[in-house]
Amino acid sequence: MEAKEQQIDQTTIKTEPGTLAKPSAEQPWMEYVQPVLDTLAKVPDYIGDFFADNKKPLITIGLIIAGLVTVKVTLAVLGAIDDIPLLAPVLELVGLGYTAWFVYRYLLKEESRKELILEFEALKTQVFGNSSNS
């Protein structure tokens, strides 16, 4: 990289691209500013090291916060739905109707209960895989 020369108030400063100017005798205040600039230049490295060292706890905290936000939004949506006139009673009727159908379809007769158990076992095998303990 080429060093550039800049003329500032009768003072020549030689700098390399991407570096900060060093304090000179003509700029006494730079001796106080330079440590601050050096520290600020290292901040991205400090932040990167912090995230690298604490990756798992930060992910856990992020997931907890995301879960809390999700619960809060879900409760707000349910509250908004509950405020719509006649919608809550209609949804209750749909729930009662589905419950009655489920009882009639799967719980009243022995053969339909066995079918439900087989479907549940198939779903359990799909989700958890075959277990050698059984």
Coordinates of N, CA, C and O in Angstrom, one line a residue:
M1 N 0.8 -1.2 0.0 CA 0.0 0.0 0.0 C 0.9 1.2 0.0 O 1.9 1.3 0.7
E2 N 0.4 2.2 -0.7 CA 1.2 3.5 -0.8 C 0.9 4.4 0.4 O -0.2 4.5 0.9
A3 N 1.9 5.0 0.9 CA 1.7 6.0 2.0 C 1.3 7.3 1.3 O 1.8 7.7 0.3
K4 N 0.3 7.9 1.9 CA -0.2 9.2 1.3 C 0.3 10.3 2.2 O 0.3 10.2 3.4
E5 N 0.6 11.4 1.6 CA 0.9 12.6 2.3 C -0.2 13.6 2.2 O -0.7 13.9 1.2
Q6 N -0.6 14.2 3.4 CA -1.6 15.2 3.4 C -1.1 16.4 4.0 O -0.3 16.4 5.0
Q7 N -1.4 17.6 3.4 CA -1.0 18.9 3.9 C -2.2 19.4 4.8 O -3.2 19.7 4.2
I8 N -2.0 19.5 6.1 CA -3.0 20.1 7.0 C -2.4 21.2 7.8 O -1.5 20.9 8.6
D9 N -2.9 22.4 7.6 CA -2.4 23.5 8.4 C -0.9 23.6 8.5 O -0.3 23.6 9.6
Q10 N -0.2 23.6 7.4 CA 1.3 23.7 7.4 C 2.0 22.5 8.0 O 3.1 22.5 8.4
T11 N 1.2 21.3 8.3 CA 1.9 20.1 8.8 C 1.7 19.0 7.9 O 0.6 18.8 7.4
T12 N 2.7 18.3 7.6 CA 2.7 17.1 6.7 C 2.5 15.9 7.6 O 3.3 15.6 8.5
I13 N 1.5 15.1 7.3 CA 1.2 13.8 8.0 C 1.3 12.7 7.0 O 0.6 12.7 6.0
K14 N 2.2 11.7 7.2 CA 2.2 10.5 6.4 C 1.4 9.4 7.0 O 1.6 9.1 8.1
T15 N 0.4 8.9 6.2 CA -0.4 7.8 6.7 C -0.6 6.8 5.7 O -0.5 7.0 4.5
E16 N -0.8 5.6 6.1 CA -1.1 4.4 5.2 C -2.6 4.3 5.2 O -3.3 4.6 6.2
P17 N -3.1 3.9 4.1 CA -4.6 3.7 4.0 C -5.0 2.7 5.1 O -4.4 1.6 5.3
G18 N -6.1 3.0 5.8 CA -6.6 2.1 6.9 C -5.9 2.3 8.2 O -6.2 1.5 9.1
T19 N -5.0 3.2 8.4 CA -4.4 3.4 9.7 C -4.7 4.9 10.1 O -5.0 5.7 9.4
L20 N -4.6 5.0 11.4 CA -4.8 6.3 12.0 C -3.5 7.1 12.1 O -2.4 6.5 12.3
A21 N -3.6 8.4 12.1 CA -2.4 9.2 12.2 C -1.8 9.2 13.6 O -2.6 9.1 14.6
K22 N -0.5 9.1 13.8 CA 0.2 9.1 15.1 C 0.3 10.5 15.6 O 0.4 11.5 14.8
P23 N 0.3 10.7 16.9 CA 0.4 12.0 17.5 C 1.7 12.6 17.1 O 2.7 11.9 17.1
S24 N 1.7 13.9 16.9 CA 3.0 14.6 16.6 C 3.2 15.7 17.7 O 2.3 16.0 18.5
A25 N 4.3 16.4 17.6 CA 4.6 17.4 18.6 C 3.7 18.6 18.4 O 3.4 19.3 19.3
E26 N 3.2 18.8 17.1 CA 2.3 20.0 16.9 C 0.9 19.7 17.4 O 0.1 20.7 17.5
Q27 N 0.5 18.5 17.7 CA -0.8 18.1 18.1 C -0.7 17.5 19.5 O -0.9 16.3 19.6
P28 N -0.6 18.3 20.6 CA -0.4 17.7 21.9 C -1.7 17.0 22.4 O -1.6 16.0 23.2
W29 N -2.8 17.4 21.9 CA -4.1 16.7 22.4 C -4.2 15.3 21.9 O -5.0 14.5 22.4
M30 N -3.5 15.0 20.8 CA -3.6 13.6 20.2 C -3.1 12.6 21.2 O -3.5 11.4 21.1
E31 N -2.2 12.9 22.1 CA -1.7 11.9 23.0 C -2.8 11.4 24.0 O -2.7 10.3 24.5
Y32 N -3.8 12.2 24.1 CA -5.0 11.8 25.0 C -6.1 11.1 24.1 O -6.8 10.3 24.6
V33 N -6.1 11.5 22.9 CA -7.2 10.9 22.0 C -6.7 9.6 21.4 O -7.5 8.7 21.2
Q34 N -5.4 9.4 21.2 CA -4.9 8.2 20.6 C -5.3 6.9 21.3 O -5.7 5.9 20.7
P35 N -5.1 6.9 22.7 CA -5.5 5.6 23.4 C -7.0 5.3 23.2 O -7.4 4.1 23.1
V36 N -7.8 6.3 23.2 CA -9.3 6.1 23.0 C -9.5 5.6 21.6 O -10.3 4.6 21.4
L37 N -8.9 6.1 20.6 CA -9.0 5.6 19.2 C -8.5 4.2 19.1 O -9.1 3.4 18.4
D38 N -7.4 3.9 19.7 CA -6.9 2.5 19.7 C -7.9 1.5 20.3 O -8.1 0.4 19.8
T39 N -8.5 1.9 21.5 CA -9.5 1.1 22.1 C -10.7 0.9 21.3 O -11.2 -0.2 21.2
L40 N -11.2 2.0 20.7 CA -12.3 1.9 19.8 C -12.1 1.0 18.6 O -13.0 0.4 18.1
A41 N -10.8 1.0 18.1 CA -10.5 0.2 17.0 C -10.5 -1.3 17.3 O -10.7 -2.2 16.5
K42 N -10.4 -1.6 18.6 CA -10.4 -3.0 19.0 C -11.7 -3.5 19.5 O -11.9 -4.7 19.8
V43 N -12.7 -2.6 19.5 CA -14.1 -3.0 20.0 C -14.7 -4.1 19.1 O -15.2 -5.1 19.7
P44 N -14.6 -4.1 17.8 CA -15.1 -5.3 17.1 C -14.5 -6.6 17.5 O -15.2 -7.6 17.5
D45 N -13.2 -6.6 17.7 CA -12.5 -7.8 18.2 C -13.0 -8.2 19.5 O -13.2 -9.4 19.8
Y46 N -13.2 -7.3 20.4 CA -13.8 -7.6 21.8 C -15.2 -8.2 21.7 O -15.5 -9.2 22.3
I47 N -16.0 -7.6 20.8 CA -17.4 -8.1 20.6 C -17.3 -9.5 20.0 O -18.1 -10.4 20.5
G48 N -16.5 -9.7 19.0 CA -16.4 -11.0 18.4 C -15.9 -12.1 19.4 O -16.4 -13.2 19.4
D49 N -14.9 -11.8 20.2 CA -14.4 -12.7 21.2 C -15.5 -13.0 22.2 O -15.7 -14.2 22.6
F50 N -16.3 -12.0 22.6 CA -17.4 -12.2 23.6 C -18.4 -13.2 23.0 O -18.8 -14.1 23.7
F51 N -18.8 -12.9 21.8 CA -19.8 -13.8 21.2 C -19.3 -15.2 21.0 O -20.0 -16.2 21.1
A52 N -18.0 -15.4 20.6 CA -17.4 -16.7 20.4 C -17.3 -17.4 21.8 O -17.6 -18.6 21.8
D53 N -17.0 -16.7 22.8 CA -16.8 -17.4 24.1 C -18.2 -17.7 24.8 O -18.3 -18.7 25.5
N54 N -19.2 -17.0 24.5 CA -20.5 -17.2 25.1 C -21.6 -17.5 24.1 O -22.8 -17.1 24.3
K55 N -21.3 -18.3 23.1 CA -22.3 -18.6 22.1 C -23.5 -19.4 22.6 O -24.6 -19.0 22.3
K56 N -23.3 -20.4 23.3 CA -24.5 -21.2 23.8 C -25.4 -20.5 24.8 O -26.6 -20.5 24.6
P57 N -24.8 -19.8 25.8 CA -25.7 -19.0 26.6 C -26.5 -17.9 25.9 O -27.6 -17.6 26.2
L58 N -25.8 -17.3 24.9 CA -26.5 -16.2 24.2 C -27.6 -16.8 23.3 O -28.7 -16.2 23.2
I59 N -27.4 -18.0 22.7 CA -28.4 -18.6 22.0 C -29.6 -19.0 22.9 O -30.8 -18.8 22.5
T60 N -29.3 -19.5 24.1 CA -30.4 -19.9 25.0 C -31.2 -18.7 25.4 O -32.4 -18.7 25.4
I61 N -30.5 -17.6 25.7 CA -31.2 -16.3 26.1 C -32.1 -15.8 24.9 O -33.2 -15.4 25.1
G62 N -31.5 -15.9 23.7 CA -32.3 -15.5 22.5 C -33.5 -16.4 22.3 O -34.6 -15.9 22.0
L63 N -33.4 -17.7 22.5 CA -34.6 -18.6 22.4 C -35.6 -18.3 23.5 O -36.8 -18.3 23.2
I64 N -35.2 -18.0 24.7 CA -36.1 -17.7 25.7 C -36.9 -16.4 25.4 O -38.1 -16.3 25.6
I65 N -36.2 -15.4 24.9 CA -36.8 -14.1 24.6 C -37.8 -14.3 23.4 O -38.9 -13.8 23.4
A66 N -37.3 -15.1 22.4 CA -38.2 -15.4 21.3 C -39.5 -16.2 21.7 O -40.6 -15.9 21.2
G67 N -39.3 -17.1 22.7 CA -40.5 -17.8 23.2 C -41.4 -16.9 23.9 O -42.7 -17.0 23.7
L68 N -40.9 -16.0 24.7 CA -41.7 -15.0 25.4 C -42.5 -14.1 24.5 O -43.7 -13.8 24.7
V69 N -41.8 -13.7 23.4 CA -42.5 -12.8 22.4 C -43.5 -13.6 21.7 O -44.6 -13.1 21.5
T70 N -43.3 -14.9 21.4 CA -44.3 -15.7 20.7 C -45.5 -15.9 21.6 O -46.6 -15.8 21.1
V71 N -45.3 -16.1 22.9 CA -46.5 -16.3 23.8 C -47.2 -15.0 23.9 O -48.5 -15.0 23.8
K72 N -46.5 -13.9 24.0 CA -47.2 -12.6 24.1 C -48.0 -12.3 22.9 O -49.2 -11.8 22.9
V73 N -47.5 -12.6 21.7 CA -48.2 -12.3 20.4 C -49.4 -13.2 20.3 O -50.5 -12.8 19.9
T74 N -49.2 -14.5 20.7 CA -50.3 -15.5 20.6 C -51.5 -15.0 21.5 O -52.6 -15.1 21.1
L75 N -51.1 -14.6 22.7 CA -52.2 -14.2 23.6 C -52.9 -12.9 23.1 O -54.1 -12.8 23.3
A76 N -52.1 -12.0 22.5 CA -52.7 -10.8 21.9 C -53.7 -11.2 20.7 O -54.8 -10.6 20.6
V77 N -53.3 -12.1 19.9 CA -54.1 -12.6 18.8 C -55.4 -13.3 19.3 O -56.5 -13.0 18.9
L78 N -55.2 -14.1 20.3 CA -56.4 -14.8 20.9 C -57.3 -13.8 21.6 O -58.6 -13.9 21.5
G79 N -56.8 -12.7 22.2 CA -57.6 -11.7 22.8 C -58.4 -10.9 21.8 O -59.5 -10.6 21.9
A80 N -57.7 -10.7 20.6 CA -58.4 -9.9 19.5 C -59.5 -10.8 18.9 O -60.6 -10.3 18.6
I81 N -59.2 -12.1 18.8 CA -60.3 -13.0 18.2 C -61.5 -13.1 19.2 O -62.6 -13.1 18.8
D82 N -61.2 -13.1 20.5 CA -62.2 -13.2 21.5 C -63.1 -11.9 21.5 O -64.2 -12.0 21.9
D83 N -62.6 -10.8 21.1 CA -63.3 -9.6 21.1 C -64.3 -9.5 19.9 O -65.1 -8.6 19.9
I84 N -64.2 -10.3 18.9 CA -65.1 -10.3 17.8 C -66.4 -10.9 18.2 O -66.4 -12.0 18.7
P85 N -67.5 -10.2 18.0 CA -68.8 -10.7 18.5 C -69.2 -12.0 17.7 O -68.9 -12.1 16.5
L86 N -69.7 -12.9 18.5 CA -70.2 -14.2 18.0 C -69.2 -15.2 17.5 O -69.5 -16.3 17.3
L87 N -67.9 -14.7 17.4 CA -66.9 -15.7 17.0 C -66.5 -16.7 18.1 O -66.4 -17.9 17.8
A88 N -66.4 -16.2 19.3 CA -66.0 -17.1 20.4 C -67.1 -18.2 20.6 O -66.8 -19.4 20.7
P89 N -68.4 -17.9 20.6 CA -69.4 -19.0 20.7 C -69.4 -19.9 19.6 O -69.6 -21.1 19.7
V90 N -69.1 -19.4 18.4 CA -69.1 -20.3 17.2 C -67.9 -21.3 17.3 O -68.0 -22.5 17.0
L91 N -66.7 -20.7 17.7 CA -65.6 -21.6 17.9 C -65.8 -22.6 19.0 O -65.4 -23.8 18.9
E92 N -66.5 -22.3 20.1 CA -66.9 -23.2 21.1 C -67.8 -24.3 20.6 O -67.6 -25.5 20.9
L93 N -68.7 -24.0 19.7 CA -69.6 -25.0 19.1 C -68.8 -25.9 18.2 O -69.1 -27.1 18.2
V94 N -67.9 -25.4 17.5 CA -67.1 -26.2 16.6 C -66.3 -27.2 17.4 O -66.2 -28.4 17.1
G95 N -65.7 -26.7 18.5 CA -64.9 -27.6 19.4 C -65.8 -28.7 20.0 O -65.4 -29.8 20.1
L96 N -67.0 -28.3 20.5 CA -67.9 -29.3 21.0 C -68.3 -30.3 20.0 O -68.4 -31.6 20.2
G97 N -68.6 -29.9 18.7 CA -68.9 -30.8 17.7 C -67.8 -31.7 17.3 O -68.0 -32.9 17.1
Y98 N -66.6 -31.2 17.3 CA -65.4 -32.1 17.0 C -65.2 -33.1 18.1 O -65.0 -34.3 17.8
T99 N -65.4 -32.7 19.3 CA -65.3 -33.6 20.5 C -66.3 -34.7 20.4 O -66.0 -35.9 20.6
A100 N -67.6 -34.4 20.1 CA -68.6 -35.4 19.9 C -68.3 -36.3 18.8 O -68.5 -37.6 18.9
W101 N -67.8 -35.8 17.7 CA -67.5 -36.7 16.5 C -66.4 -37.7 16.9 O -66.4 -38.8 16.6
F102 N -65.3 -37.2 17.6 CA -64.2 -38.0 18.0 C -64.7 -39.1 19.0 O -64.3 -40.3 18.8
V103 N -65.5 -38.8 19.9 CA -66.0 -39.8 20.9 C -66.8 -40.9 20.1 O -66.7 -42.1 20.3
Y104 N -67.7 -40.4 19.2 CA -68.5 -41.3 18.4 C -67.6 -42.2 17.5 O -67.8 -43.4 17.3
R105 N -66.6 -41.6 16.8 CA -65.8 -42.3 15.9 C -64.8 -43.3 16.5 O -64.6 -44.4 16.0
Y106 N -64.2 -42.9 17.6 CA -63.1 -43.7 18.1 C -63.3 -44.3 19.5 O -62.6 -45.2 19.9
L107 N -64.2 -43.8 20.3 CA -64.2 -44.3 21.7 C -65.4 -45.1 22.1 O -65.4 -45.8 23.1
L108 N -66.5 -45.1 21.3 CA -67.7 -45.9 21.7 C -67.5 -47.4 21.4 O -68.0 -48.2 22.3
K109 N -66.9 -47.8 20.4 CA -66.8 -49.2 20.0 C -65.4 -49.8 20.3 O -64.4 -49.0 20.1
E110 N -65.3 -51.0 20.6 CA -64.0 -51.6 21.0 C -63.1 -51.6 19.7 O -61.9 -51.3 19.8
E111 N -63.6 -52.0 18.6 CA -62.8 -52.1 17.4 C -62.2 -50.7 16.9 O -61.1 -50.6 16.5
S112 N -63.0 -49.7 17.1 CA -62.5 -48.3 16.8 C -61.5 -47.9 17.8 O -60.6 -47.1 17.4
R113 N -61.6 -48.3 19.0 CA -60.6 -48.0 20.0 C -59.2 -48.6 19.7 O -58.2 -48.0 19.8
K114 N -59.3 -49.9 19.2 CA -58.1 -50.6 18.8 C -57.5 -49.9 17.6 O -56.3 -49.8 17.5
E115 N -58.3 -49.4 16.6 CA -57.8 -48.7 15.5 C -57.1 -47.4 15.9 O -56.1 -47.1 15.4
L116 N -57.7 -46.7 16.9 CA -57.1 -45.5 17.4 C -55.7 -45.8 18.0 O -54.7 -45.1 17.8
I117 N -55.6 -46.9 18.8 CA -54.4 -47.3 19.4 C -53.3 -47.6 18.3 O -52.2 -47.2 18.5
L118 N -53.7 -48.3 17.3 CA -52.8 -48.7 16.2 C -52.3 -47.4 15.5 O -51.1 -47.3 15.2
E119 N -53.2 -46.5 15.3 CA -52.8 -45.2 14.6 C -51.8 -44.4 15.5 O -50.9 -43.8 15.0
F120 N -52.1 -44.4 16.8 CA -51.2 -43.7 17.7 C -49.9 -44.4 17.8 O -48.8 -43.7 17.8
E121 N -49.8 -45.7 17.8 CA -48.5 -46.4 17.8 C -47.8 -46.1 16.5 O -46.5 -46.0 16.5
A122 N -48.5 -46.1 15.4 CA -47.8 -45.8 14.1 C -47.2 -44.4 14.1 O -46.1 -44.2 13.7
L123 N -48.0 -43.5 14.6 CA -47.5 -42.1 14.7 C -46.3 -42.0 15.7 O -45.3 -41.3 15.4
K124 N -46.3 -42.7 16.8 CA -45.2 -42.7 17.8 C -44.0 -43.3 17.1 O -42.9 -42.8 17.3
T125 N -44.1 -44.4 16.4 CA -43.0 -45.0 15.7 C -42.4 -44.1 14.6 O -41.2 -44.0 14.5
Q126 N -43.3 -43.3 13.9 CA -42.8 -42.4 12.9 C -42.0 -41.3 13.6 O -41.0 -40.8 13.1
V127 N -42.4 -40.8 14.8 CA -41.8 -39.7 15.4 C -40.5 -40.1 16.1 O -39.5 -39.5 16.0
F128 N -40.6 -41.2 16.9 CA -39.5 -41.6 17.8 C -38.7 -42.7 17.2 O -37.6 -43.0 17.7
G129 N -39.2 -43.4 16.2 CA -38.4 -44.5 15.6 C -38.8 -45.8 16.4 O -39.5 -45.8 17.4
N130 N -38.2 -46.9 15.9 CA -38.4 -48.2 16.6 C -37.6 -48.2 17.9 O -36.4 -47.9 17.9
S131 N -38.2 -48.7 18.9 CA -37.5 -48.8 20.2 C -37.2 -50.3 20.4 O -38.1 -51.1 20.2
S132 N -36.0 -50.6 20.8 CA -35.6 -52.0 21.0 C -36.0 -52.5 22.5 O -35.8 -53.6 22.8
N133 N -36.4 -51.5 23.3 CA -36.8 -51.9 24.7 C -38.1 -52.6 24.8 O -38.4 -53.3 25.7
S134 N -39.0 -52.4 23.8 CA -40.4 -53.0 23.9 C -40.4 -54.5 23.6 O -39.8 -55.1 22.8

